mmCIF file of N, CA and C in Angstrom:
data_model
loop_
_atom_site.group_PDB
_atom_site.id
_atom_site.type_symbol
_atom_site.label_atom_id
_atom_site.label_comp_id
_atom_site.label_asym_id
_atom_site.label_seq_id
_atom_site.Cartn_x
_atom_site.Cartn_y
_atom_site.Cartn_z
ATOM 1 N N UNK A 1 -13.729 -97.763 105.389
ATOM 2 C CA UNK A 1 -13.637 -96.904 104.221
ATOM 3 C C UNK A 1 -13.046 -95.560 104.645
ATOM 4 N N UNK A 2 -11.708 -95.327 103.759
ATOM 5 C CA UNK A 2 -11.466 -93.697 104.094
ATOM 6 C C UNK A 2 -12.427 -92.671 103.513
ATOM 7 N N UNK A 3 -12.055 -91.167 103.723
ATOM 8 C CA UNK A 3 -12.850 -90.546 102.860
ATOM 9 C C UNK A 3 -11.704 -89.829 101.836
ATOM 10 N N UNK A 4 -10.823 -90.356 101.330
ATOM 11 C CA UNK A 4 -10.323 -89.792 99.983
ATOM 12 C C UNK A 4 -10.302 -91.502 99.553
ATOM 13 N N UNK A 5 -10.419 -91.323 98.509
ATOM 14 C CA UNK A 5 -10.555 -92.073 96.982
ATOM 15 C C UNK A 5 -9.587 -91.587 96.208
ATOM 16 N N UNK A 6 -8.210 -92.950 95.652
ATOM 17 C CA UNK A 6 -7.305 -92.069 94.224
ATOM 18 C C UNK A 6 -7.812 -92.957 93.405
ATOM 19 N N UNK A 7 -8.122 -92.976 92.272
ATOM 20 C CA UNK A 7 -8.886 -93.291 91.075
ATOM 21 C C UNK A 7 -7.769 -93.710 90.017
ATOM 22 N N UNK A 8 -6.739 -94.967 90.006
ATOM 23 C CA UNK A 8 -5.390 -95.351 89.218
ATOM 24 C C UNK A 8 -6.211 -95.976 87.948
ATOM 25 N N UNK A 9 -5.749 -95.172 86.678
ATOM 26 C CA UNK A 9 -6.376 -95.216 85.471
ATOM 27 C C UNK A 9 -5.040 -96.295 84.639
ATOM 28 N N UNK A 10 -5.187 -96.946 83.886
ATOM 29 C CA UNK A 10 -4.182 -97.973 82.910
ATOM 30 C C UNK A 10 -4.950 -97.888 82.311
ATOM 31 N N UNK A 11 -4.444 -98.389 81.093
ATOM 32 C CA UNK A 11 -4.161 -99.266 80.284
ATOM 33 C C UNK A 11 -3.002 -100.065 79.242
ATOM 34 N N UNK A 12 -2.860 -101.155 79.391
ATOM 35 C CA UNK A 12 -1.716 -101.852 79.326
ATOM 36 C C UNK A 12 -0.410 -101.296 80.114
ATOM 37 N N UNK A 13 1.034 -101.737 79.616
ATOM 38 C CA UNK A 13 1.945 -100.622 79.849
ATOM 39 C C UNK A 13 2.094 -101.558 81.366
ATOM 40 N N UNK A 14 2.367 -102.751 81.701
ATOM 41 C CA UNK A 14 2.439 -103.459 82.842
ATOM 42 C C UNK A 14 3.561 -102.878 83.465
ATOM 43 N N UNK A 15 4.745 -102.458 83.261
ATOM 44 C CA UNK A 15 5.911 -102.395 83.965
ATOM 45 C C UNK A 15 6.075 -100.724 84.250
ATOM 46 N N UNK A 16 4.985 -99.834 83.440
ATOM 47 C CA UNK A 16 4.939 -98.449 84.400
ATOM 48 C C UNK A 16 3.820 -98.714 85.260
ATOM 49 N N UNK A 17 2.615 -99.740 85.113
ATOM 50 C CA UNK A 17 1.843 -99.591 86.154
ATOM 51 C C UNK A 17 2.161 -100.015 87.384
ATOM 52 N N UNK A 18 3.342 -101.100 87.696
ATOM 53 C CA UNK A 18 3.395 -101.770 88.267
ATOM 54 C C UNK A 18 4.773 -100.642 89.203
ATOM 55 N N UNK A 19 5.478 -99.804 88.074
ATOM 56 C CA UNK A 19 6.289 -98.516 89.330
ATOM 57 C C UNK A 19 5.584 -97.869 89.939
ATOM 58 N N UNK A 20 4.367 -97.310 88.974
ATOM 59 C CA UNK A 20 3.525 -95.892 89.946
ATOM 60 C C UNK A 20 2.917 -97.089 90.822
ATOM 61 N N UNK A 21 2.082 -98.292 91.053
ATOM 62 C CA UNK A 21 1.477 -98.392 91.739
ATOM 63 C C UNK A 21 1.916 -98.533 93.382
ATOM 64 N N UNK A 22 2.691 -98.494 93.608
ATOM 65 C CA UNK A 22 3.877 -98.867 94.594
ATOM 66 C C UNK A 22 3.784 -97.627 95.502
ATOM 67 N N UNK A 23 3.935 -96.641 95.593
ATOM 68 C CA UNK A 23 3.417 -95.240 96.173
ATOM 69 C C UNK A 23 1.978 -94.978 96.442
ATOM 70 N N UNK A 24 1.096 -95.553 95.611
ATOM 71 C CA UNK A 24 -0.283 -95.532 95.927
ATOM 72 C C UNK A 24 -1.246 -96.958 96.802
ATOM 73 N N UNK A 25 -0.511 -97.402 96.991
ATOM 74 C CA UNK A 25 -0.373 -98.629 98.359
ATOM 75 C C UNK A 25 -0.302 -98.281 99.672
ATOM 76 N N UNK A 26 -1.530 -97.574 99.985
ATOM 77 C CA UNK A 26 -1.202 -96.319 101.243
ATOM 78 C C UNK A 26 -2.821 -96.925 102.138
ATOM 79 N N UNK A 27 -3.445 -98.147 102.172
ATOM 80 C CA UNK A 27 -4.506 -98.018 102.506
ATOM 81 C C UNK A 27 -5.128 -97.665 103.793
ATOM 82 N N UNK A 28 -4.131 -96.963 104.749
ATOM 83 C CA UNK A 28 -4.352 -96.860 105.854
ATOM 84 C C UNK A 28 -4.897 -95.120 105.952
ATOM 85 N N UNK A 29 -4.584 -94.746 104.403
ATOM 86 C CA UNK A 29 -4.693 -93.247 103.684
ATOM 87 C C UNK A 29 -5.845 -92.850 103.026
ATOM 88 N N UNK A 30 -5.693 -93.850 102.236
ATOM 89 C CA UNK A 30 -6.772 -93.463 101.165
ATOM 90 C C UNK A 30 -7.320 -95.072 100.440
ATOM 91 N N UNK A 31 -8.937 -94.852 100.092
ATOM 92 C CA UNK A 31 -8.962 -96.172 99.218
ATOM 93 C C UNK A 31 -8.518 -95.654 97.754
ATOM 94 N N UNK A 32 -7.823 -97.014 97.153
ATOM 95 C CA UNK A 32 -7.468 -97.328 95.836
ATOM 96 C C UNK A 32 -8.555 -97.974 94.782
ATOM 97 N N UNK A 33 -8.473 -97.227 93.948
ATOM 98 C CA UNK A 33 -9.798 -97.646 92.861
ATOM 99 C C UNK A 33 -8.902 -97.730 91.912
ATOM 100 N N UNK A 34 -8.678 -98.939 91.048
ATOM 101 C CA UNK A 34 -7.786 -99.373 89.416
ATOM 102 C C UNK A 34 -9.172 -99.467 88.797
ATOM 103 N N UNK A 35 -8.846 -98.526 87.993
ATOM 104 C CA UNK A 35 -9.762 -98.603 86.356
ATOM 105 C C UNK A 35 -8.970 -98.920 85.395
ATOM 106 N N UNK A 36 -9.420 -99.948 84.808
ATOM 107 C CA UNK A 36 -8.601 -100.504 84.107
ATOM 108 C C UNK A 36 -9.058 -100.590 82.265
ATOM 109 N N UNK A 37 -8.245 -100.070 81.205
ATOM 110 C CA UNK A 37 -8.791 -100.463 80.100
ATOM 111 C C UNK A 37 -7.853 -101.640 79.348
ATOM 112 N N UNK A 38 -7.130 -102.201 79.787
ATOM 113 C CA UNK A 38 -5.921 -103.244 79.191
ATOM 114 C C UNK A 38 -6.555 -103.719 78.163
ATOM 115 N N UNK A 39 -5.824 -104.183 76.961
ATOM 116 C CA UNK A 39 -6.748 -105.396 76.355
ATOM 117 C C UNK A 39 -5.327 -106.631 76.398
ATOM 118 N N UNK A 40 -4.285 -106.699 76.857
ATOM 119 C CA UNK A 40 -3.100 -107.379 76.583
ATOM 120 C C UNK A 40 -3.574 -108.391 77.981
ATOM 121 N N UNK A 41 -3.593 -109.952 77.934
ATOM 122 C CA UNK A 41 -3.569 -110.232 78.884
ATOM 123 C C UNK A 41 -2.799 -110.463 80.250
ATOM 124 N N UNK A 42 -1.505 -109.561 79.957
ATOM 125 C CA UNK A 42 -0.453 -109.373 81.192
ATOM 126 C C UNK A 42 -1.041 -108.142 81.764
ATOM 127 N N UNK A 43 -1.538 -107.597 81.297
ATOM 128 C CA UNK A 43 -2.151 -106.074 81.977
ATOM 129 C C UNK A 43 -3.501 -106.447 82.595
ATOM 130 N N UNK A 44 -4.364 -107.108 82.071
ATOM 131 C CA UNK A 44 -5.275 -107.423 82.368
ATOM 132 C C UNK A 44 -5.152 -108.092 83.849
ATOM 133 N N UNK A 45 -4.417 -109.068 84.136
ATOM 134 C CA UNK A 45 -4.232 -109.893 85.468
ATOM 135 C C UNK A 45 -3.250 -109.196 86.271
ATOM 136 N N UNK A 46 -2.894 -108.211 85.716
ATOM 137 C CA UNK A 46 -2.016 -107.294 86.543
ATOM 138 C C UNK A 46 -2.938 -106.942 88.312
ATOM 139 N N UNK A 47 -3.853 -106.480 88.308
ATOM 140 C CA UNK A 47 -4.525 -105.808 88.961
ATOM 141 C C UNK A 47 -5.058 -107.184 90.104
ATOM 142 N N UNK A 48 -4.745 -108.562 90.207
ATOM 143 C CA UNK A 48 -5.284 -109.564 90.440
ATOM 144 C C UNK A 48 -4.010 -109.576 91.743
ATOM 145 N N UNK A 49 -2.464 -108.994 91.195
ATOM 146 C CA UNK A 49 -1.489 -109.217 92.201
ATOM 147 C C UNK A 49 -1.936 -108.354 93.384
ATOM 148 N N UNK A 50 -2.409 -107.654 93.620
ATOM 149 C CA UNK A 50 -2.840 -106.372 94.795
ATOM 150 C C UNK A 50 -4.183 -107.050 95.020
ATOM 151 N N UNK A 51 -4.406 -106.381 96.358
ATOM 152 C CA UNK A 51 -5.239 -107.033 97.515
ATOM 153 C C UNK A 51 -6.011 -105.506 97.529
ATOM 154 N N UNK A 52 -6.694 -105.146 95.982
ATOM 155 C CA UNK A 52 -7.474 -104.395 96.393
ATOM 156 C C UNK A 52 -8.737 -104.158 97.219
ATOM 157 N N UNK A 53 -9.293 -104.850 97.441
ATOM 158 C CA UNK A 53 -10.997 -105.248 97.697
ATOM 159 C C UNK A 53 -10.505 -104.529 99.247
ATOM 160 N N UNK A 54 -9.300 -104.764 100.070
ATOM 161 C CA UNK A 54 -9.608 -104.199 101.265
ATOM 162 C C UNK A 54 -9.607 -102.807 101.546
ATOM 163 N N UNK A 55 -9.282 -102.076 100.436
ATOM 164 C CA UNK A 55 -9.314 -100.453 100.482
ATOM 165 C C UNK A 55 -9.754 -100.101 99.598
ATOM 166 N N UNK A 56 -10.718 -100.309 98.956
ATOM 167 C CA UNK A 56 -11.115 -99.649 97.129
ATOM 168 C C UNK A 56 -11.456 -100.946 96.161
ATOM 169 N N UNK A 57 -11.404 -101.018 95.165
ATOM 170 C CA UNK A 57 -11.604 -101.780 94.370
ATOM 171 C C UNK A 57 -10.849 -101.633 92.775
ATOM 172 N N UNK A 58 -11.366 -102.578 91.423
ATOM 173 C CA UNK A 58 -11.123 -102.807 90.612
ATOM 174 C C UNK A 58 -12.323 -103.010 89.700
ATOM 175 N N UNK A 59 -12.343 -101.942 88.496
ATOM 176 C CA UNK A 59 -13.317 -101.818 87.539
ATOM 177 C C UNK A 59 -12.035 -102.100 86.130
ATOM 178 N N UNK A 60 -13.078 -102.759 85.569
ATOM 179 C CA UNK A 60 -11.979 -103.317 84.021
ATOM 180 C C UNK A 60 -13.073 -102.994 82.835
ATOM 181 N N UNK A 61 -12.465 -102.784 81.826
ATOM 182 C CA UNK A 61 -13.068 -102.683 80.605
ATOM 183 C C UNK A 61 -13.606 -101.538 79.998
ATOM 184 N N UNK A 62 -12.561 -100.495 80.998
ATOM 185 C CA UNK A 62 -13.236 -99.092 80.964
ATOM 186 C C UNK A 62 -12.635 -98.770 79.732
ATOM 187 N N UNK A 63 -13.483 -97.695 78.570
ATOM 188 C CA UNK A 63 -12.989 -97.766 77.369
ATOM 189 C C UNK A 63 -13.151 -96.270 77.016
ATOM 190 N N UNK A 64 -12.680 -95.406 75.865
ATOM 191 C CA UNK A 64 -13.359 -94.575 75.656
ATOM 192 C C UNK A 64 -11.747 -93.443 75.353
ATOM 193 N N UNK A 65 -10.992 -94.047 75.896
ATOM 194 C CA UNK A 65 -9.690 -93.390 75.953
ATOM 195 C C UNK A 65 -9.018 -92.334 77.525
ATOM 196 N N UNK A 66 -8.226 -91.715 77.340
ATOM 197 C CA UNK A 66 -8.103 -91.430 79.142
ATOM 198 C C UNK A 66 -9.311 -90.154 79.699
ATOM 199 N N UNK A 67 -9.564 -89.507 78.634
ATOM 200 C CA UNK A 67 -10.505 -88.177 78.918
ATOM 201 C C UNK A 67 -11.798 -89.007 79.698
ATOM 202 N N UNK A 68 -12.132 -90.325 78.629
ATOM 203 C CA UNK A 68 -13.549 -91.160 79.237
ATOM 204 C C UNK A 68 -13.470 -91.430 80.703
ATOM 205 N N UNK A 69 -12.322 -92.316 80.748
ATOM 206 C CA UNK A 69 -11.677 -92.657 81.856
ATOM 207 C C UNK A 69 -12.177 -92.386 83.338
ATOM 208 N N UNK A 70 -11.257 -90.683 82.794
ATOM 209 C CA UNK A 70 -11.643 -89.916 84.161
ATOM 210 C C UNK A 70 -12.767 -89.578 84.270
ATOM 211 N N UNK A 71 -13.461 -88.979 83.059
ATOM 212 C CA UNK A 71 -15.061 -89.023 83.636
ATOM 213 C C UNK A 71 -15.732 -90.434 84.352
ATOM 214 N N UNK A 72 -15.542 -91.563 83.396
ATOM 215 C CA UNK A 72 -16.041 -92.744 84.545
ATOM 216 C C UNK A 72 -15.576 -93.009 85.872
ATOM 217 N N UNK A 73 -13.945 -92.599 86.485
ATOM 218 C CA UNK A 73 -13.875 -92.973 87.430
ATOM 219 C C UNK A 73 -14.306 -92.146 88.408
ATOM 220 N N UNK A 74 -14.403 -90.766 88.151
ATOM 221 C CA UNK A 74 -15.229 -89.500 89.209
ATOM 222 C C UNK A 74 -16.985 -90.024 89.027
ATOM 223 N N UNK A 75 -17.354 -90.529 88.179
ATOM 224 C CA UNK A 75 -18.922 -90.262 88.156
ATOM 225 C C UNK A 75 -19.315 -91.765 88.975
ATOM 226 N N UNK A 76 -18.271 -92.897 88.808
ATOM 227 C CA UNK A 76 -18.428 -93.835 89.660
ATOM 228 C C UNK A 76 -18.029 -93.573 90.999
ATOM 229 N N UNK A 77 -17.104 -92.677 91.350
ATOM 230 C CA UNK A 77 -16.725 -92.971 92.884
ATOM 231 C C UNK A 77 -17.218 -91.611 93.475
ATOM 232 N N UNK A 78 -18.378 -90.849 92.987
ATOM 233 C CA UNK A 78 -19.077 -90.168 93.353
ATOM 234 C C UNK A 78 -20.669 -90.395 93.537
ATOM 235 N N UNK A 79 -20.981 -91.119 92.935
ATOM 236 C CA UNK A 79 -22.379 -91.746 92.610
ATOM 237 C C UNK A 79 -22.751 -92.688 93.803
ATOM 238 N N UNK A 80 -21.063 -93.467 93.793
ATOM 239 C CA UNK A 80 -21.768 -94.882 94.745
ATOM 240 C C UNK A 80 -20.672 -94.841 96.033
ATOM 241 N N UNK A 81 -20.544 -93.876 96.675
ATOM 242 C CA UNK A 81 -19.370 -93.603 97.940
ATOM 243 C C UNK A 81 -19.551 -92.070 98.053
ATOM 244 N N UNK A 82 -19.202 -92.340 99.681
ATOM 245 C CA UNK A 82 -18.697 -91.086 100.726
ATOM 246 C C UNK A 82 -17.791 -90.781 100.953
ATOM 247 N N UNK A 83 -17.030 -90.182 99.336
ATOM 248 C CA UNK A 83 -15.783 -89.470 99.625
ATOM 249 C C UNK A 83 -15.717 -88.305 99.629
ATOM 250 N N UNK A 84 -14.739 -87.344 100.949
ATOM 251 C CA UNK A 84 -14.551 -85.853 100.695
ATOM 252 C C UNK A 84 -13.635 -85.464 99.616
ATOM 253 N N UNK A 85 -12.870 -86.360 99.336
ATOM 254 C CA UNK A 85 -11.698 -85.789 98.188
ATOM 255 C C UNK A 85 -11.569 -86.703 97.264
ATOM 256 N N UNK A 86 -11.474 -87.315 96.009
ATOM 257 C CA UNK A 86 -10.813 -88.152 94.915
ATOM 258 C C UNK A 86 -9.928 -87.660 94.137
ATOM 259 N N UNK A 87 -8.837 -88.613 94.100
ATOM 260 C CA UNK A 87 -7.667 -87.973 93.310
ATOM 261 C C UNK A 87 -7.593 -88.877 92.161
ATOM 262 N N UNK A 88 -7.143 -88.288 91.172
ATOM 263 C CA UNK A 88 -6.974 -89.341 89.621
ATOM 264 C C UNK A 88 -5.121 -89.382 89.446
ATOM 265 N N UNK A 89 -4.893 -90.658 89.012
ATOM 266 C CA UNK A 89 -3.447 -91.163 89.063
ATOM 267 C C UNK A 89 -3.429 -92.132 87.614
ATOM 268 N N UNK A 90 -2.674 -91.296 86.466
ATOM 269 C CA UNK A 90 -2.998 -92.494 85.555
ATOM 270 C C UNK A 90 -1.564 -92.898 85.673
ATOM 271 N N UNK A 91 -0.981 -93.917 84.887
ATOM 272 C CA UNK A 91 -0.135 -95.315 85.160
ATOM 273 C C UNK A 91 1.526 -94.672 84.895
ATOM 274 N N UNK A 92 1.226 -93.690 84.249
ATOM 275 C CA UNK A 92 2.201 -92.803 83.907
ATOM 276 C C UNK A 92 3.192 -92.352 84.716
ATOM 277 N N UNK A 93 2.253 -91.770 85.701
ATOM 278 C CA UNK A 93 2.948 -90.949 86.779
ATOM 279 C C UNK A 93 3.576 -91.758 87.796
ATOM 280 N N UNK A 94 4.472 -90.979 88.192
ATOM 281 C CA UNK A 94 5.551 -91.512 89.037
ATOM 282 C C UNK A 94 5.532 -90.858 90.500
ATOM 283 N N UNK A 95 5.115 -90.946 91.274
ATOM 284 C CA UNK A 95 5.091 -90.337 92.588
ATOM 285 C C UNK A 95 6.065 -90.648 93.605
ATOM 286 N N UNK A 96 6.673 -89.516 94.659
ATOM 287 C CA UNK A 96 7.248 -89.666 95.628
ATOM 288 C C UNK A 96 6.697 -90.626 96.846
ATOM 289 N N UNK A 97 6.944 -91.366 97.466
ATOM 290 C CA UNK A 97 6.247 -92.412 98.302
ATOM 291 C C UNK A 97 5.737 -91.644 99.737
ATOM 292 N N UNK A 98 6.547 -90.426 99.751
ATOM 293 C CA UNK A 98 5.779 -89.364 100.601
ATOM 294 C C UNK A 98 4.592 -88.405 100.099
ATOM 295 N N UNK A 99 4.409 -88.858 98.763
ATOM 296 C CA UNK A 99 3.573 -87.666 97.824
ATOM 297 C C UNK A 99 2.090 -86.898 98.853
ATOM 298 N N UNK A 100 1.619 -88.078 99.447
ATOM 299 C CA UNK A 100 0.012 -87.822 100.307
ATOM 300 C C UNK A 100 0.277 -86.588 100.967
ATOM 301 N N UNK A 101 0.764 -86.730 102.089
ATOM 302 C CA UNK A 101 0.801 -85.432 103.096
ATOM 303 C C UNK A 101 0.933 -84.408 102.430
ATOM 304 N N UNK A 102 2.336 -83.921 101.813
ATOM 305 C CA UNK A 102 2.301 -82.584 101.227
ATOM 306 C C UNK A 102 0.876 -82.377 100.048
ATOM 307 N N UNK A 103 0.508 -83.354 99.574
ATOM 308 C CA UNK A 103 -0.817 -82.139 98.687
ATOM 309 C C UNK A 103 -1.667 -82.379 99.025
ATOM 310 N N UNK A 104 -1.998 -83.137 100.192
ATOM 311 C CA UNK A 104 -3.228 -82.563 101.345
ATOM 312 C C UNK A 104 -2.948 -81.249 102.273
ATOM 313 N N UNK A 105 -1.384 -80.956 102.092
ATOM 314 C CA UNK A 105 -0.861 -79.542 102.830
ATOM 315 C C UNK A 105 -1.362 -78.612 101.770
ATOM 316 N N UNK A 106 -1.887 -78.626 100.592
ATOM 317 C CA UNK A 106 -1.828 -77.956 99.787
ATOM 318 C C UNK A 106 -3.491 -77.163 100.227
ATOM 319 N N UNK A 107 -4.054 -78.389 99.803
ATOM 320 C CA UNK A 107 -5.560 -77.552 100.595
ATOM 321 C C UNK A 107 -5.464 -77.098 101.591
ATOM 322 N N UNK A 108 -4.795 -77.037 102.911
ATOM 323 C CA UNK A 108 -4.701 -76.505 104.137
ATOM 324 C C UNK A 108 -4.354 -74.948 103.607
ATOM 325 N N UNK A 109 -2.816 -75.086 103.060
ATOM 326 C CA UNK A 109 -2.214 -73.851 102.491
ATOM 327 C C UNK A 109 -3.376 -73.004 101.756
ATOM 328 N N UNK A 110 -4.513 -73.050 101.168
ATOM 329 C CA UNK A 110 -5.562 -72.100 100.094
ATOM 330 C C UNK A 110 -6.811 -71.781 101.563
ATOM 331 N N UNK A 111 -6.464 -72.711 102.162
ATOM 332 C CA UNK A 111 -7.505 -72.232 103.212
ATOM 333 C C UNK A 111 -6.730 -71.447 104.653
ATOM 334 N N UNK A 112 -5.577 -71.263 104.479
ATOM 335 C CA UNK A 112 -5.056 -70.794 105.382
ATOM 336 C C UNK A 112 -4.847 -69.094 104.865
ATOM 337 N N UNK A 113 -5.216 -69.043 103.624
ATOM 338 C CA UNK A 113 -4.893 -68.153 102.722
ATOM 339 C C UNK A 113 -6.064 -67.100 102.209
ATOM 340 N N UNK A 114 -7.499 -67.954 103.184
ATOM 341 C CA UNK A 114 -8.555 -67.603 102.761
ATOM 342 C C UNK A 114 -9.578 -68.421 101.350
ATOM 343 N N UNK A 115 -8.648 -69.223 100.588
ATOM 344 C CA UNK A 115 -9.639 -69.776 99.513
ATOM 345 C C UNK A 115 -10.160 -70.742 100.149
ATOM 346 N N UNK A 116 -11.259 -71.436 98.953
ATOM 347 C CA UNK A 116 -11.667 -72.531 99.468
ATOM 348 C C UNK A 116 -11.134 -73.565 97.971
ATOM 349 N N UNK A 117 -10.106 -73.957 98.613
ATOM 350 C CA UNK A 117 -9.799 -75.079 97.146
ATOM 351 C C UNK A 117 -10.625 -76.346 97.144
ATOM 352 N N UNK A 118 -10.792 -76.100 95.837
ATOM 353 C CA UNK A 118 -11.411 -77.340 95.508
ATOM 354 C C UNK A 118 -10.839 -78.647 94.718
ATOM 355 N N UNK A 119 -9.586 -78.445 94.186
ATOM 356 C CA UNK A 119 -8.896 -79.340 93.424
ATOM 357 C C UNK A 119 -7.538 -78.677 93.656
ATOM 358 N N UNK A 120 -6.374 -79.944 93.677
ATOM 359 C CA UNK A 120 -4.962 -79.414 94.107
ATOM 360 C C UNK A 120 -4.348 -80.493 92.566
#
């Protein structure tokens, strides 16, 4: 188990989840947690192609809209894991495949600066 957690939020929308997820395939980095609210069954078995279980996991049926979301996926991967950092990634976003390093430079940068960041 690492100690950052990214928390990849969907629902439906198979062919943007399936670009962003591609950059967040880093498990040597961070574990991957898919929360999933699909109700389409191509979205639904989406999450079945990735070999999550060896870095993170897969929660489905999360409902409530994206605000719920993120509260369920922080209150789950805080409750039941030893992570120093969790990041939230919904299906949307598109990331550089180098994205990790630089905004873990980011907390370095607020503490090099004197803050103590708590979210980047």
């Amino acid at each position: 188990m690492n100690k950052v957690a990214i928390a990849f939020l969907t629902r439906d929308k198979v062919e943007l989840s399936k670009r962003t997820i591609e950059s967040l395939l880093q498990p040597d980095k961070f574990d991957l947690w898919w929360y999933d609210g699909s109700t389409t069954s191509a979205a639904q078995q989406l999450p079945f192609e990735y070999h999550l279980n060896q870095a993170g996991g897969w929660r489905s049926n999360v409902g409530g809209g994206p605000d719920a979301a993120v509260a369920f996926a922080l209150t789950d991967l805080l409750k039941h894991y030893d992570y120093t950092h969790i990041g939230i990634c919904e299906n949307d976003v598109l990331l550089h495949p180098d994205w990790f390093g630089s905004t873990f430079q980011l907390f370095d940068r607020g503490a090099d600066e004197g803050l103590d960041v708590g979210a980047v």
